[in-house]
Amino acid sequence: MKSIASDLGVTHTSVSNAYNNPAKVSAALRERIFAHARTVDYDGPHPAARSLRTGRCGAIGVVFNDSLSYAFIDPHDIAFLRGVATVCEEAGANIVLIPLNARDAGRIDTLTALVDGYIFNAPYRSHPVIRKALARGLPTVLVDFAAPEDAPGHASVLTDDRAMMRAVVAHLLALGHVDVGIVTFPSTEGHDAILALDAEVSADNHVVYERIMGCRDGFDAAGIAQAGVLVCETTNSEAGGRAAVARLLARRPGLTALVCFSDRLARGVIAGCAARGLAVPHRMSVTGFDGIEPAGGAPGALRLTTVRQNAFDKGRSAAECLLRAGADPRAQIRIAAEFVVGETSAEAWALDGR
């Protein structure tokens, strides 16, 4: 910068402002500086040097449980990141994706990237990266995540998962279902098992914990023993849902309804039922969670009975907490959700065919 200033007969401050504070120099002077910079192959201040000078790097880190590619596959995550990106575009900020399920997580530090703050998108509380990120003391927004007791005071963006699951269970019970199974993604990282609803459940994943609590509330209100309700923990994918059908029916052949903690799991469950000749909803009712499908649904597919939450609004609200001037760094934001009755739930099928 000093040599450019000397060549043009302007101050070092003018050259610096041309790159860092363009409003402080005229358009003509900026273009003159940039034109000369191109002749000497100068592309502007190095990002690391700018960060050292300003204390900011112009990027936020989004931390999530899965692999990097998952963020571009899962419709809920895609909508969430689109909400984050919308605010980042307006603020001139970049996004750094920080997956917690990287194949080389044991060999590299996933927090090497410079960021001005973090968005935690429903990660597991016990993951060492979460502890390390919180210890840095950067502004952090928690999405569907309960901070450890020793790290309070962060902004949060939440859906009332517990209330929504109460509504799902109440709907199925009103249709006469008493033999109900639950299909969820893991309550702790990598967990894969079948257990009873009344078994101890980890709070490591806030979403799973709250939805399990909502299911318990619903069955308790109807006087149905939790010990008789099976929960299958599996990967959050269509394949996981398909596999869960076989696993649950092997233990409980008379199941008439399956409550799924995501729409992806629900679609997998429906496919698994079809493979076994179980018609949905007449032989098996299936519910989801997320509302990731378009209003008309996929061509030829039944419209899911599900909980519709706005992942885009979640992402946008989280990014606004970090980047909008005057935003409350400890805001507690509730994102509205609604229970939507589709075409995948119906009155309970009876063993005698009635």
PDB file of C-alpha atoms in Angstrom, residues 19-320:
ATOM      1  CA  TYR A  19     -10.071  -1.119   0.021  1.00  0.00           C
ATOM      2  CA  ASN A  20     -11.451  -1.037   3.542  1.00  0.00           C
ATOM      3  CA  ASN A  21     -13.645   2.091   3.781  1.00  0.00           C
ATOM      4  CA  PRO A  22     -14.653   2.978   0.213  1.00  0.00           C
ATOM      5  CA  ALA A  23     -17.177   5.587   1.344  1.00  0.00           C
ATOM      6  CA  LYS A  24     -14.288   7.753   2.576  1.00  0.00           C
ATOM      7  CA  VAL A  25     -12.702   8.253  -0.865  1.00  0.00           C
ATOM      8  CA  SER A  26     -14.144   9.471  -4.143  1.00  0.00           C
ATOM      9  CA  ALA A  27     -15.087   6.983  -6.837  1.00  0.00           C
ATOM     10  CA  ALA A  28     -12.533   8.549  -9.185  1.00  0.00           C
ATOM     11  CA  LEU A  29      -9.692   8.160  -6.682  1.00  0.00           C
ATOM     12  CA  ARG A  30     -10.692   4.575  -5.898  1.00  0.00           C
ATOM     13  CA  GLU A  31     -10.603   3.634  -9.562  1.00  0.00           C
ATOM     14  CA  ARG A  32      -7.243   5.352  -9.977  1.00  0.00           C
ATOM     15  CA  ILE A  33      -5.833   3.394  -7.034  1.00  0.00           C
ATOM     16  CA  PHE A  34      -7.301   0.082  -8.233  1.00  0.00           C
ATOM     17  CA  ALA A  35      -6.044   0.628 -11.782  1.00  0.00           C
ATOM     18  CA  HIS A  36      -2.495   1.218 -10.577  1.00  0.00           C
ATOM     19  CA  ALA A  37      -2.726  -1.722  -8.167  1.00  0.00           C
ATOM     20  CA  ARG A  38      -3.554  -4.019 -11.074  1.00  0.00           C
ATOM     21  CA  THR A  39      -0.398  -2.946 -12.906  1.00  0.00           C
ATOM     22  CA  VAL A  40       1.732  -4.033  -9.943  1.00  0.00           C
ATOM     23  CA  ASP A  41      -0.276  -7.238  -9.295  1.00  0.00           C
ATOM     24  CA  TYR A  42      -1.633  -6.063  -5.941  1.00  0.00           C
ATOM     25  CA  ASP A  43      -5.001  -7.633  -5.104  1.00  0.00           C
ATOM     26  CA  GLY A  44      -5.703  -5.805  -1.861  1.00  0.00           C
ATOM     27  CA  PRO A  45      -4.998  -6.395   1.833  1.00  0.00           C
ATOM     28  CA  HIS A  46      -4.396  -9.974   2.929  1.00  0.00           C
ATOM     29  CA  PRO A  47      -7.457 -11.267   4.852  1.00  0.00           C
ATOM     30  CA  ALA A  48      -5.340 -12.326   7.829  1.00  0.00           C
ATOM     31  CA  ALA A  49      -3.706  -8.902   8.031  1.00  0.00           C
ATOM     32  CA  ARG A  50      -7.089  -7.201   7.834  1.00  0.00           C
ATOM     33  CA  SER A  51      -8.397  -9.444  10.599  1.00  0.00           C
ATOM     34  CA  LEU A  52      -5.479  -8.553  12.858  1.00  0.00           C
ATOM     35  CA  ARG A  53      -6.088  -4.861  12.278  1.00  0.00           C
ATOM     36  CA  THR A  54      -9.884  -4.785  12.622  1.00  0.00           C
ATOM     37  CA  GLY A  55     -10.451  -7.683  15.014  1.00  0.00           C
ATOM     38  CA  ARG A  56     -13.009  -9.118  12.569  1.00  0.00           C
ATOM     39  CA  CYS A  57     -12.733 -11.543   9.684  1.00  0.00           C
ATOM     40  CA  GLY A  58     -16.153 -11.168   8.071  1.00  0.00           C
ATOM     41  CA  ALA A  59     -17.319 -14.766   8.463  1.00  0.00           C
ATOM     42  CA  ILE A  60     -19.538 -16.823  10.768  1.00  0.00           C
ATOM     43  CA  GLY A  61     -19.182 -20.530  11.503  1.00  0.00           C
ATOM     44  CA  VAL A  62     -22.195 -22.859  11.291  1.00  0.00           C
ATOM     45  CA  VAL A  63     -21.613 -25.980  13.395  1.00  0.00           C
ATOM     46  CA  PHE A  64     -23.750 -29.061  12.702  1.00  0.00           C
ATOM     47  CA  ASN A  65     -23.694 -32.772  13.548  1.00  0.00           C
ATOM     48  CA  ASP A  66     -23.348 -34.418  10.187  1.00  0.00           C
ATOM     49  CA  SER A  67     -20.862 -34.677   7.334  1.00  0.00           C
ATOM     50  CA  LEU A  68     -20.177 -31.735   5.049  1.00  0.00           C
ATOM     51  CA  SER A  69     -22.079 -33.301   2.154  1.00  0.00           C
ATOM     52  CA  TYR A  70     -25.170 -33.809   4.367  1.00  0.00           C
ATOM     53  CA  ALA A  71     -25.715 -30.049   4.460  1.00  0.00           C
ATOM     54  CA  PHE A  72     -26.347 -30.158   0.704  1.00  0.00           C
ATOM     55  CA  ILE A  73     -28.618 -33.241   0.819  1.00  0.00           C
ATOM     56  CA  ASP A  74     -31.009 -32.733   3.716  1.00  0.00           C
ATOM     57  CA  PRO A  75     -33.887 -30.384   2.747  1.00  0.00           C
ATOM     58  CA  HIS A  76     -34.217 -29.025   6.286  1.00  0.00           C
ATOM     59  CA  ASP A  77     -30.527 -28.133   6.471  1.00  0.00           C
ATOM     60  CA  ILE A  78     -30.609 -26.629   2.982  1.00  0.00           C
ATOM     61  CA  ALA A  79     -33.471 -24.323   3.962  1.00  0.00           C
ATOM     62  CA  PHE A  80     -31.735 -23.442   7.233  1.00  0.00           C
ATOM     63  CA  LEU A  81     -28.496 -22.495   5.481  1.00  0.00           C
ATOM     64  CA  ARG A  82     -30.423 -20.489   2.897  1.00  0.00           C
ATOM     65  CA  GLY A  83     -31.850 -18.433   5.762  1.00  0.00           C
ATOM     66  CA  VAL A  84     -28.365 -17.880   7.181  1.00  0.00           C
ATOM     67  CA  ALA A  85     -27.015 -16.988   3.738  1.00  0.00           C
ATOM     68  CA  THR A  86     -29.742 -14.400   3.117  1.00  0.00           C
ATOM     69  CA  VAL A  87     -28.632 -12.383   6.139  1.00  0.00           C
ATOM     70  CA  CYS A  88     -24.937 -12.909   5.393  1.00  0.00           C
ATOM     71  CA  GLU A  89     -25.414 -11.535   1.883  1.00  0.00           C
ATOM     72  CA  GLU A  90     -27.003  -8.393   3.270  1.00  0.00           C
ATOM     73  CA  ALA A  91     -24.210  -7.999   5.827  1.00  0.00           C
ATOM     74  CA  GLY A  92     -21.362  -8.804   3.436  1.00  0.00           C
ATOM     75  CA  ALA A  93     -20.329 -11.800   5.539  1.00  0.00           C
ATOM     76  CA  ASN A  94     -19.199 -15.280   4.551  1.00  0.00           C
ATOM     77  CA  ILE A  95     -20.225 -18.676   5.934  1.00  0.00           C
ATOM     78  CA  VAL A  96     -17.836 -21.354   7.185  1.00  0.00           C
ATOM     79  CA  LEU A  97     -19.446 -24.799   7.484  1.00  0.00           C
ATOM     80  CA  ILE A  98     -18.097 -26.821  10.416  1.00  0.00           C
ATOM     81  CA  PRO A  99     -19.305 -30.457  10.285  1.00  0.00           C
ATOM     82  CA  LEU A 100     -18.864 -32.525  13.430  1.00  0.00           C
ATOM     83  CA  ASN A 101     -18.988 -35.831  11.562  1.00  0.00           C
ATOM     84  CA  ALA A 102     -15.987 -35.259   9.300  1.00  0.00           C
ATOM     85  CA  ARG A 103     -14.111 -38.438   8.337  1.00  0.00           C
ATOM     86  CA  ASP A 104     -10.825 -36.867   9.369  1.00  0.00           C
ATOM     87  CA  ALA A 105     -12.182 -35.250  12.539  1.00  0.00           C
ATOM     88  CA  GLY A 106      -9.611 -37.129  14.564  1.00  0.00           C
ATOM     89  CA  ARG A 107      -6.698 -35.777  12.539  1.00  0.00           C
ATOM     90  CA  ILE A 108      -7.521 -32.107  12.010  1.00  0.00           C
ATOM     91  CA  ASP A 109      -8.772 -29.224  14.089  1.00  0.00           C
ATOM     92  CA  THR A 110     -12.214 -28.390  12.727  1.00  0.00           C
ATOM     93  CA  LEU A 111     -12.045 -24.935  14.314  1.00  0.00           C
ATOM     94  CA  THR A 112      -9.013 -23.661  12.411  1.00  0.00           C
ATOM     95  CA  ALA A 113     -11.054 -21.234  10.296  1.00  0.00           C
ATOM     96  CA  LEU A 114     -11.245 -17.634  11.516  1.00  0.00           C
ATOM     97  CA  VAL A 115     -14.825 -16.586  12.312  1.00  0.00           C
ATOM     98  CA  ASP A 116     -16.501 -13.740  14.187  1.00  0.00           C
ATOM     99  CA  GLY A 117     -19.076 -15.985  15.844  1.00  0.00           C
ATOM    100  CA  TYR A 118     -20.843 -19.340  15.729  1.00  0.00           C
ATOM    101  CA  ILE A 119     -24.277 -20.739  15.009  1.00  0.00           C
ATOM    102  CA  PHE A 120     -24.796 -24.152  16.616  1.00  0.00           C
ATOM    103  CA  ASN A 121     -27.385 -26.042  14.560  1.00  0.00           C
ATOM    104  CA  ALA A 122     -28.672 -28.748  16.944  1.00  0.00           C
ATOM    105  CA  PRO A 123     -25.320 -30.423  17.712  1.00  0.00           C
ATOM    106  CA  TYR A 124     -24.611 -32.939  20.472  1.00  0.00           C
ATOM    107  CA  ARG A 125     -23.710 -31.120  23.679  1.00  0.00           C
ATOM    108  CA  SER A 126     -20.916 -33.516  24.612  1.00  0.00           C
ATOM    109  CA  HIS A 127     -18.954 -33.178  21.378  1.00  0.00           C
ATOM    110  CA  PRO A 128     -15.463 -31.808  22.186  1.00  0.00           C
ATOM    111  CA  VAL A 129     -15.676 -29.244  19.372  1.00  0.00           C
ATOM    112  CA  ILE A 130     -18.725 -27.684  21.050  1.00  0.00           C
ATOM    113  CA  ARG A 131     -16.834 -27.255  24.306  1.00  0.00           C
ATOM    114  CA  LYS A 132     -13.869 -25.782  22.483  1.00  0.00           C
ATOM    115  CA  ALA A 133     -16.008 -23.356  20.489  1.00  0.00           C
ATOM    116  CA  LEU A 134     -17.830 -22.137  23.604  1.00  0.00           C
ATOM    117  CA  ALA A 135     -14.503 -21.669  25.391  1.00  0.00           C
ATOM    118  CA  ARG A 136     -13.412 -19.164  22.744  1.00  0.00           C
ATOM    119  CA  GLY A 137     -15.919 -16.652  24.066  1.00  0.00           C
ATOM    120  CA  LEU A 138     -17.119 -15.558  20.622  1.00  0.00           C
ATOM    121  CA  PRO A 139     -20.737 -14.487  20.045  1.00  0.00           C
ATOM    122  CA  THR A 140     -22.741 -17.693  19.671  1.00  0.00           C
ATOM    123  CA  VAL A 141     -26.355 -18.442  18.748  1.00  0.00           C
ATOM    124  CA  LEU A 142     -27.843 -21.781  19.776  1.00  0.00           C
ATOM    125  CA  VAL A 143     -30.392 -23.333  17.421  1.00  0.00           C
ATOM    126  CA  ASP A 144     -32.373 -26.256  18.871  1.00  0.00           C
ATOM    127  CA  PHE A 145     -29.623 -26.636  21.431  1.00  0.00           C
ATOM    128  CA  ALA A 146     -29.429 -26.251  25.200  1.00  0.00           C
ATOM    129  CA  ALA A 147     -26.092 -24.853  26.341  1.00  0.00           C
ATOM    130  CA  PRO A 148     -24.154 -26.643  29.079  1.00  0.00           C
ATOM    131  CA  GLU A 149     -24.829 -25.183  32.520  1.00  0.00           C
ATOM    132  CA  ASP A 150     -21.305 -23.785  32.688  1.00  0.00           C
ATOM    133  CA  ALA A 151     -21.762 -21.811  29.441  1.00  0.00           C
ATOM    134  CA  PRO A 152     -24.965 -19.753  29.824  1.00  0.00           C
ATOM    135  CA  GLY A 153     -25.912 -16.415  28.338  1.00  0.00           C
ATOM    136  CA  HIS A 154     -26.197 -17.130  24.619  1.00  0.00           C
ATOM    137  CA  ALA A 155     -28.953 -16.212  22.189  1.00  0.00           C
ATOM    138  CA  SER A 156     -31.164 -19.138  21.186  1.00  0.00           C
ATOM    139  CA  VAL A 157     -33.601 -20.015  18.411  1.00  0.00           C
ATOM    140  CA  LEU A 158     -36.016 -22.829  19.219  1.00  0.00           C
ATOM    141  CA  THR A 159     -39.147 -24.659  18.118  1.00  0.00           C
ATOM    142  CA  ASP A 160     -41.457 -26.001  20.824  1.00  0.00           C
ATOM    143  CA  ASP A 161     -40.685 -29.625  19.960  1.00  0.00           C
ATOM    144  CA  ARG A 162     -42.318 -30.972  23.091  1.00  0.00           C
ATOM    145  CA  ALA A 163     -45.693 -29.346  22.436  1.00  0.00           C
ATOM    146  CA  MET A 164     -45.622 -30.417  18.798  1.00  0.00           C
ATOM    147  CA  MET A 165     -45.019 -34.057  19.676  1.00  0.00           C
ATOM    148  CA  ARG A 166     -47.873 -33.948  22.175  1.00  0.00           C
ATOM    149  CA  ALA A 167     -50.097 -32.868  19.282  1.00  0.00           C
ATOM    150  CA  VAL A 168     -48.840 -35.706  17.061  1.00  0.00           C
ATOM    151  CA  VAL A 169     -49.484 -38.347  19.720  1.00  0.00           C
ATOM    152  CA  ALA A 170     -52.909 -36.905  20.572  1.00  0.00           C
ATOM    153  CA  HIS A 171     -53.869 -37.085  16.889  1.00  0.00           C
ATOM    154  CA  LEU A 172     -52.939 -40.759  16.607  1.00  0.00           C
ATOM    155  CA  LEU A 173     -54.629 -41.694  19.866  1.00  0.00           C
ATOM    156  CA  ALA A 174     -57.797 -39.940  18.710  1.00  0.00           C
ATOM    157  CA  LEU A 175     -57.718 -42.187  15.635  1.00  0.00           C
ATOM    158  CA  GLY A 176     -57.711 -45.240  17.900  1.00  0.00           C
ATOM    159  CA  HIS A 177     -54.021 -46.152  17.742  1.00  0.00           C
ATOM    160  CA  VAL A 178     -52.701 -47.729  20.926  1.00  0.00           C
ATOM    161  CA  ASP A 179     -49.845 -49.828  19.516  1.00  0.00           C
ATOM    162  CA  VAL A 180     -47.482 -47.092  18.375  1.00  0.00           C
ATOM    163  CA  GLY A 181     -43.754 -47.118  17.633  1.00  0.00           C
ATOM    164  CA  ILE A 182     -41.308 -44.212  17.447  1.00  0.00           C
ATOM    165  CA  VAL A 183     -38.448 -43.736  14.968  1.00  0.00           C
ATOM    166  CA  THR A 184     -35.837 -41.126  15.849  1.00  0.00           C
ATOM    167  CA  PHE A 185     -32.335 -40.039  14.948  1.00  0.00           C
ATOM    168  CA  PRO A 186     -29.734 -40.787  17.654  1.00  0.00           C
ATOM    169  CA  SER A 187     -30.055 -39.260  21.121  1.00  0.00           C
ATOM    170  CA  THR A 188     -26.275 -39.498  21.458  1.00  0.00           C
ATOM    171  CA  GLU A 189     -23.725 -39.509  18.669  1.00  0.00           C
ATOM    172  CA  GLY A 190     -23.739 -42.813  16.777  1.00  0.00           C
ATOM    173  CA  HIS A 191     -26.337 -44.471  19.032  1.00  0.00           C
ATOM    174  CA  ASP A 192     -28.373 -47.198  17.313  1.00  0.00           C
ATOM    175  CA  ALA A 193     -30.799 -49.206  19.415  1.00  0.00           C
ATOM    176  CA  ILE A 194     -34.378 -50.128  20.263  1.00  0.00           C
ATOM    177  CA  LEU A 195     -35.580 -49.235  23.734  1.00  0.00           C
ATOM    178  CA  ALA A 196     -38.808 -48.568  25.595  1.00  0.00           C
ATOM    179  CA  LEU A 197     -40.161 -45.041  25.804  1.00  0.00           C
ATOM    180  CA  ASP A 198     -39.807 -45.071  29.588  1.00  0.00           C
ATOM    181  CA  ALA A 199     -36.076 -45.885  29.401  1.00  0.00           C
ATOM    182  CA  GLU A 200     -33.629 -43.208  30.464  1.00  0.00           C
ATOM    183  CA  VAL A 201     -32.947 -40.870  27.556  1.00  0.00           C
ATOM    184  CA  SER A 202     -29.892 -38.687  27.159  1.00  0.00           C
ATOM    185  CA  ALA A 203     -30.276 -34.915  26.885  1.00  0.00           C
ATOM    186  CA  ASP A 204     -27.159 -34.784  24.695  1.00  0.00           C
ATOM    187  CA  ASN A 205     -29.319 -33.902  21.697  1.00  0.00           C
ATOM    188  CA  HIS A 206     -31.870 -31.256  22.657  1.00  0.00           C
ATOM    189  CA  VAL A 207     -34.242 -32.044  19.780  1.00  0.00           C
ATOM    190  CA  VAL A 208     -34.464 -35.775  20.487  1.00  0.00           C
ATOM    191  CA  TYR A 209     -34.859 -35.187  24.214  1.00  0.00           C
ATOM    192  CA  GLU A 210     -37.683 -32.662  23.838  1.00  0.00           C
ATOM    193  CA  ARG A 211     -39.549 -34.776  21.299  1.00  0.00           C
ATOM    194  CA  ILE A 212     -39.261 -37.862  23.489  1.00  0.00           C
ATOM    195  CA  MET A 213     -40.627 -35.820  26.402  1.00  0.00           C
ATOM    196  CA  GLY A 214     -43.541 -34.696  24.232  1.00  0.00           C
ATOM    197  CA  CYS A 215     -44.352 -38.295  23.324  1.00  0.00           C
ATOM    198  CA  ARG A 216     -44.252 -39.274  26.978  1.00  0.00           C
ATOM    199  CA  ASP A 217     -46.621 -36.421  27.818  1.00  0.00           C
ATOM    200  CA  GLY A 218     -49.062 -37.572  25.145  1.00  0.00           C
ATOM    201  CA  PHE A 219     -49.160 -41.208  26.203  1.00  0.00           C
ATOM    202  CA  ASP A 220     -49.306 -40.290  29.894  1.00  0.00           C
ATOM    203  CA  ALA A 221     -52.325 -38.057  29.256  1.00  0.00           C
ATOM    204  CA  ALA A 222     -54.122 -41.034  27.686  1.00  0.00           C
ATOM    205  CA  GLY A 223     -53.097 -43.455  30.424  1.00  0.00           C
ATOM    206  CA  ILE A 224     -50.994 -45.598  28.072  1.00  0.00           C
ATOM    207  CA  ALA A 225     -47.936 -47.201  29.661  1.00  0.00           C
ATOM    208  CA  GLN A 226     -44.669 -45.881  28.251  1.00  0.00           C
ATOM    209  CA  ALA A 227     -43.041 -49.276  28.743  1.00  0.00           C
ATOM    210  CA  GLY A 228     -45.177 -50.635  25.907  1.00  0.00           C
ATOM    211  CA  VAL A 229     -44.028 -48.031  23.369  1.00  0.00           C
ATOM    212  CA  LEU A 230     -40.851 -48.935  21.465  1.00  0.00           C
ATOM    213  CA  VAL A 231     -38.339 -46.320  20.274  1.00  0.00           C
ATOM    214  CA  CYS A 232     -35.912 -47.085  17.442  1.00  0.00           C
ATOM    215  CA  GLU A 233     -32.845 -44.850  17.182  1.00  0.00           C
ATOM    216  CA  THR A 234     -31.297 -44.875  13.712  1.00  0.00           C
ATOM    217  CA  THR A 235     -29.577 -42.633  11.181  1.00  0.00           C
ATOM    218  CA  ASN A 236     -31.598 -39.633  10.015  1.00  0.00           C
ATOM    219  CA  SER A 237     -32.109 -40.841   6.463  1.00  0.00           C
ATOM    220  CA  GLU A 238     -34.593 -42.639   4.264  1.00  0.00           C
ATOM    221  CA  ALA A 239     -32.466 -45.783   4.609  1.00  0.00           C
ATOM    222  CA  GLY A 240     -32.626 -45.481   8.385  1.00  0.00           C
ATOM    223  CA  GLY A 241     -36.413 -45.226   8.240  1.00  0.00           C
ATOM    224  CA  ARG A 242     -36.737 -48.278   5.984  1.00  0.00           C
ATOM    225  CA  ALA A 243     -34.569 -50.360   8.292  1.00  0.00           C
ATOM    226  CA  ALA A 244     -36.514 -49.220  11.365  1.00  0.00           C
ATOM    227  CA  VAL A 245     -39.739 -50.744  10.015  1.00  0.00           C
ATOM    228  CA  ALA A 246     -38.281 -54.254   9.951  1.00  0.00           C
ATOM    229  CA  ARG A 247     -36.599 -53.831  13.318  1.00  0.00           C
ATOM    230  CA  LEU A 248     -39.730 -52.595  15.084  1.00  0.00           C
ATOM    231  CA  LEU A 249     -42.140 -55.078  13.489  1.00  0.00           C
ATOM    232  CA  ALA A 250     -39.834 -57.935  14.468  1.00  0.00           C
ATOM    233  CA  ARG A 251     -40.425 -56.909  18.073  1.00  0.00           C
ATOM    234  CA  ARG A 252     -44.023 -55.699  17.764  1.00  0.00           C
ATOM    235  CA  PRO A 253     -45.886 -57.173  14.738  1.00  0.00           C
ATOM    236  CA  GLY A 254     -49.153 -55.504  15.712  1.00  0.00           C
ATOM    237  CA  LEU A 255     -47.954 -51.911  15.365  1.00  0.00           C
ATOM    238  CA  THR A 256     -50.516 -49.682  13.657  1.00  0.00           C
ATOM    239  CA  ALA A 257     -48.694 -46.329  13.716  1.00  0.00           C
ATOM    240  CA  LEU A 258     -45.128 -45.059  13.552  1.00  0.00           C
ATOM    241  CA  VAL A 259     -44.148 -41.604  14.806  1.00  0.00           C
ATOM    242  CA  CYS A 260     -41.044 -40.328  13.008  1.00  0.00           C
ATOM    243  CA  PHE A 261     -38.879 -37.476  14.253  1.00  0.00           C
ATOM    244  CA  SER A 262     -38.142 -36.216  10.732  1.00  0.00           C
ATOM    245  CA  ASP A 263     -39.823 -36.241   7.338  1.00  0.00           C
ATOM    246  CA  ARG A 264     -36.839 -38.078   5.853  1.00  0.00           C
ATOM    247  CA  LEU A 265     -37.329 -40.880   8.359  1.00  0.00           C
ATOM    248  CA  ALA A 266     -41.065 -40.879   7.620  1.00  0.00           C
ATOM    249  CA  ARG A 267     -40.488 -41.260   3.876  1.00  0.00           C
ATOM    250  CA  GLY A 268     -38.133 -44.147   4.583  1.00  0.00           C
ATOM    251  CA  VAL A 269     -40.701 -45.757   6.884  1.00  0.00           C
ATOM    252  CA  ILE A 270     -43.375 -45.472   4.183  1.00  0.00           C
ATOM    253  CA  ALA A 271     -41.022 -47.166   1.710  1.00  0.00           C
ATOM    254  CA  GLY A 272     -40.282 -49.873   4.273  1.00  0.00           C
ATOM    255  CA  CYS A 273     -43.991 -50.469   4.815  1.00  0.00           C
ATOM    256  CA  ALA A 274     -44.582 -50.711   1.058  1.00  0.00           C
ATOM    257  CA  ALA A 275     -41.812 -53.289   0.753  1.00  0.00           C
ATOM    258  CA  ARG A 276     -43.616 -55.432   3.350  1.00  0.00           C
ATOM    259  CA  GLY A 277     -47.041 -54.993   1.748  1.00  0.00           C
ATOM    260  CA  LEU A 278     -48.320 -52.694   4.508  1.00  0.00           C
ATOM    261  CA  ALA A 279     -50.521 -50.000   3.009  1.00  0.00           C
ATOM    262  CA  VAL A 280     -50.156 -46.471   4.383  1.00  0.00           C
ATOM    263  CA  PRO A 281     -52.326 -45.195   6.022  1.00  0.00           C
ATOM    264  CA  HIS A 282     -54.860 -48.049   6.087  1.00  0.00           C
ATOM    265  CA  ARG A 283     -52.554 -50.637   7.647  1.00  0.00           C
ATOM    266  CA  MET A 284     -49.940 -48.298   9.090  1.00  0.00           C
ATOM    267  CA  SER A 285     -50.243 -44.621   9.936  1.00  0.00           C
ATOM    268  CA  VAL A 286     -47.030 -42.618   9.642  1.00  0.00           C
ATOM    269  CA  THR A 287     -46.202 -39.116  10.871  1.00  0.00           C
ATOM    270  CA  GLY A 288     -43.153 -36.948  10.263  1.00  0.00           C
ATOM    271  CA  PHE A 289     -41.588 -33.755  11.537  1.00  0.00           C
ATOM    272  CA  ASP A 290     -40.155 -30.746   9.644  1.00  0.00           C
ATOM    273  CA  GLY A 291     -42.580 -30.005   6.807  1.00  0.00           C
ATOM    274  CA  ILE A 292     -39.772 -30.072   4.258  1.00  0.00           C
ATOM    275  CA  GLU A 293     -41.935 -30.987   1.291  1.00  0.00           C
ATOM    276  CA  PRO A 294     -43.589 -28.457  -1.033  1.00  0.00           C
ATOM    277  CA  ALA A 295     -47.287 -27.790  -0.553  1.00  0.00           C
ATOM    278  CA  GLY A 296     -48.278 -30.240  -3.286  1.00  0.00           C
ATOM    279  CA  GLY A 297     -45.799 -32.900  -2.181  1.00  0.00           C
ATOM    280  CA  ALA A 298     -43.818 -35.108  -4.507  1.00  0.00           C
ATOM    281  CA  PRO A 299     -45.737 -36.316  -7.596  1.00  0.00           C
ATOM    282  CA  GLY A 300     -47.720 -39.417  -6.703  1.00  0.00           C
ATOM    283  CA  ALA A 301     -46.646 -39.354  -3.053  1.00  0.00           C
ATOM    284  CA  LEU A 302     -49.025 -39.120  -0.120  1.00  0.00           C
ATOM    285  CA  ARG A 303     -48.962 -35.805   1.723  1.00  0.00           C
ATOM    286  CA  LEU A 304     -47.309 -36.435   5.071  1.00  0.00           C
ATOM    287  CA  THR A 305     -49.041 -35.870   8.348  1.00  0.00           C
ATOM    288  CA  THR A 306     -46.280 -33.853   9.964  1.00  0.00           C
ATOM    289  CA  VAL A 307     -45.162 -30.879  12.010  1.00  0.00           C
ATOM    290  CA  ARG A 308     -44.273 -27.992   9.753  1.00  0.00           C
ATOM    291  CA  GLN A 309     -41.482 -25.778  11.050  1.00  0.00           C
ATOM    292  CA  ASN A 310     -39.782 -23.002   9.118  1.00  0.00           C
ATOM    293  CA  ALA A 311     -36.110 -23.919   8.802  1.00  0.00           C
ATOM    294  CA  PHE A 312     -35.465 -20.833   6.668  1.00  0.00           C
ATOM    295  CA  ASP A 313     -36.748 -18.581   9.466  1.00  0.00           C
ATOM    296  CA  LYS A 314     -34.576 -20.436  11.959  1.00  0.00           C
ATOM    297  CA  GLY A 315     -31.476 -19.795   9.910  1.00  0.00           C
ATOM    298  CA  ARG A 316     -32.374 -16.193   9.218  1.00  0.00           C
ATOM    299  CA  SER A 317     -33.166 -15.449  12.874  1.00  0.00           C
ATOM    300  CA  ALA A 318     -29.919 -17.049  14.044  1.00  0.00           C
ATOM    301  CA  ALA A 319     -27.821 -15.035  11.588  1.00  0.00           C
ATOM    302  CA  GLU A 320     -29.617 -11.819  12.495  1.00  0.00           C
TER     303      GLU A 320
END
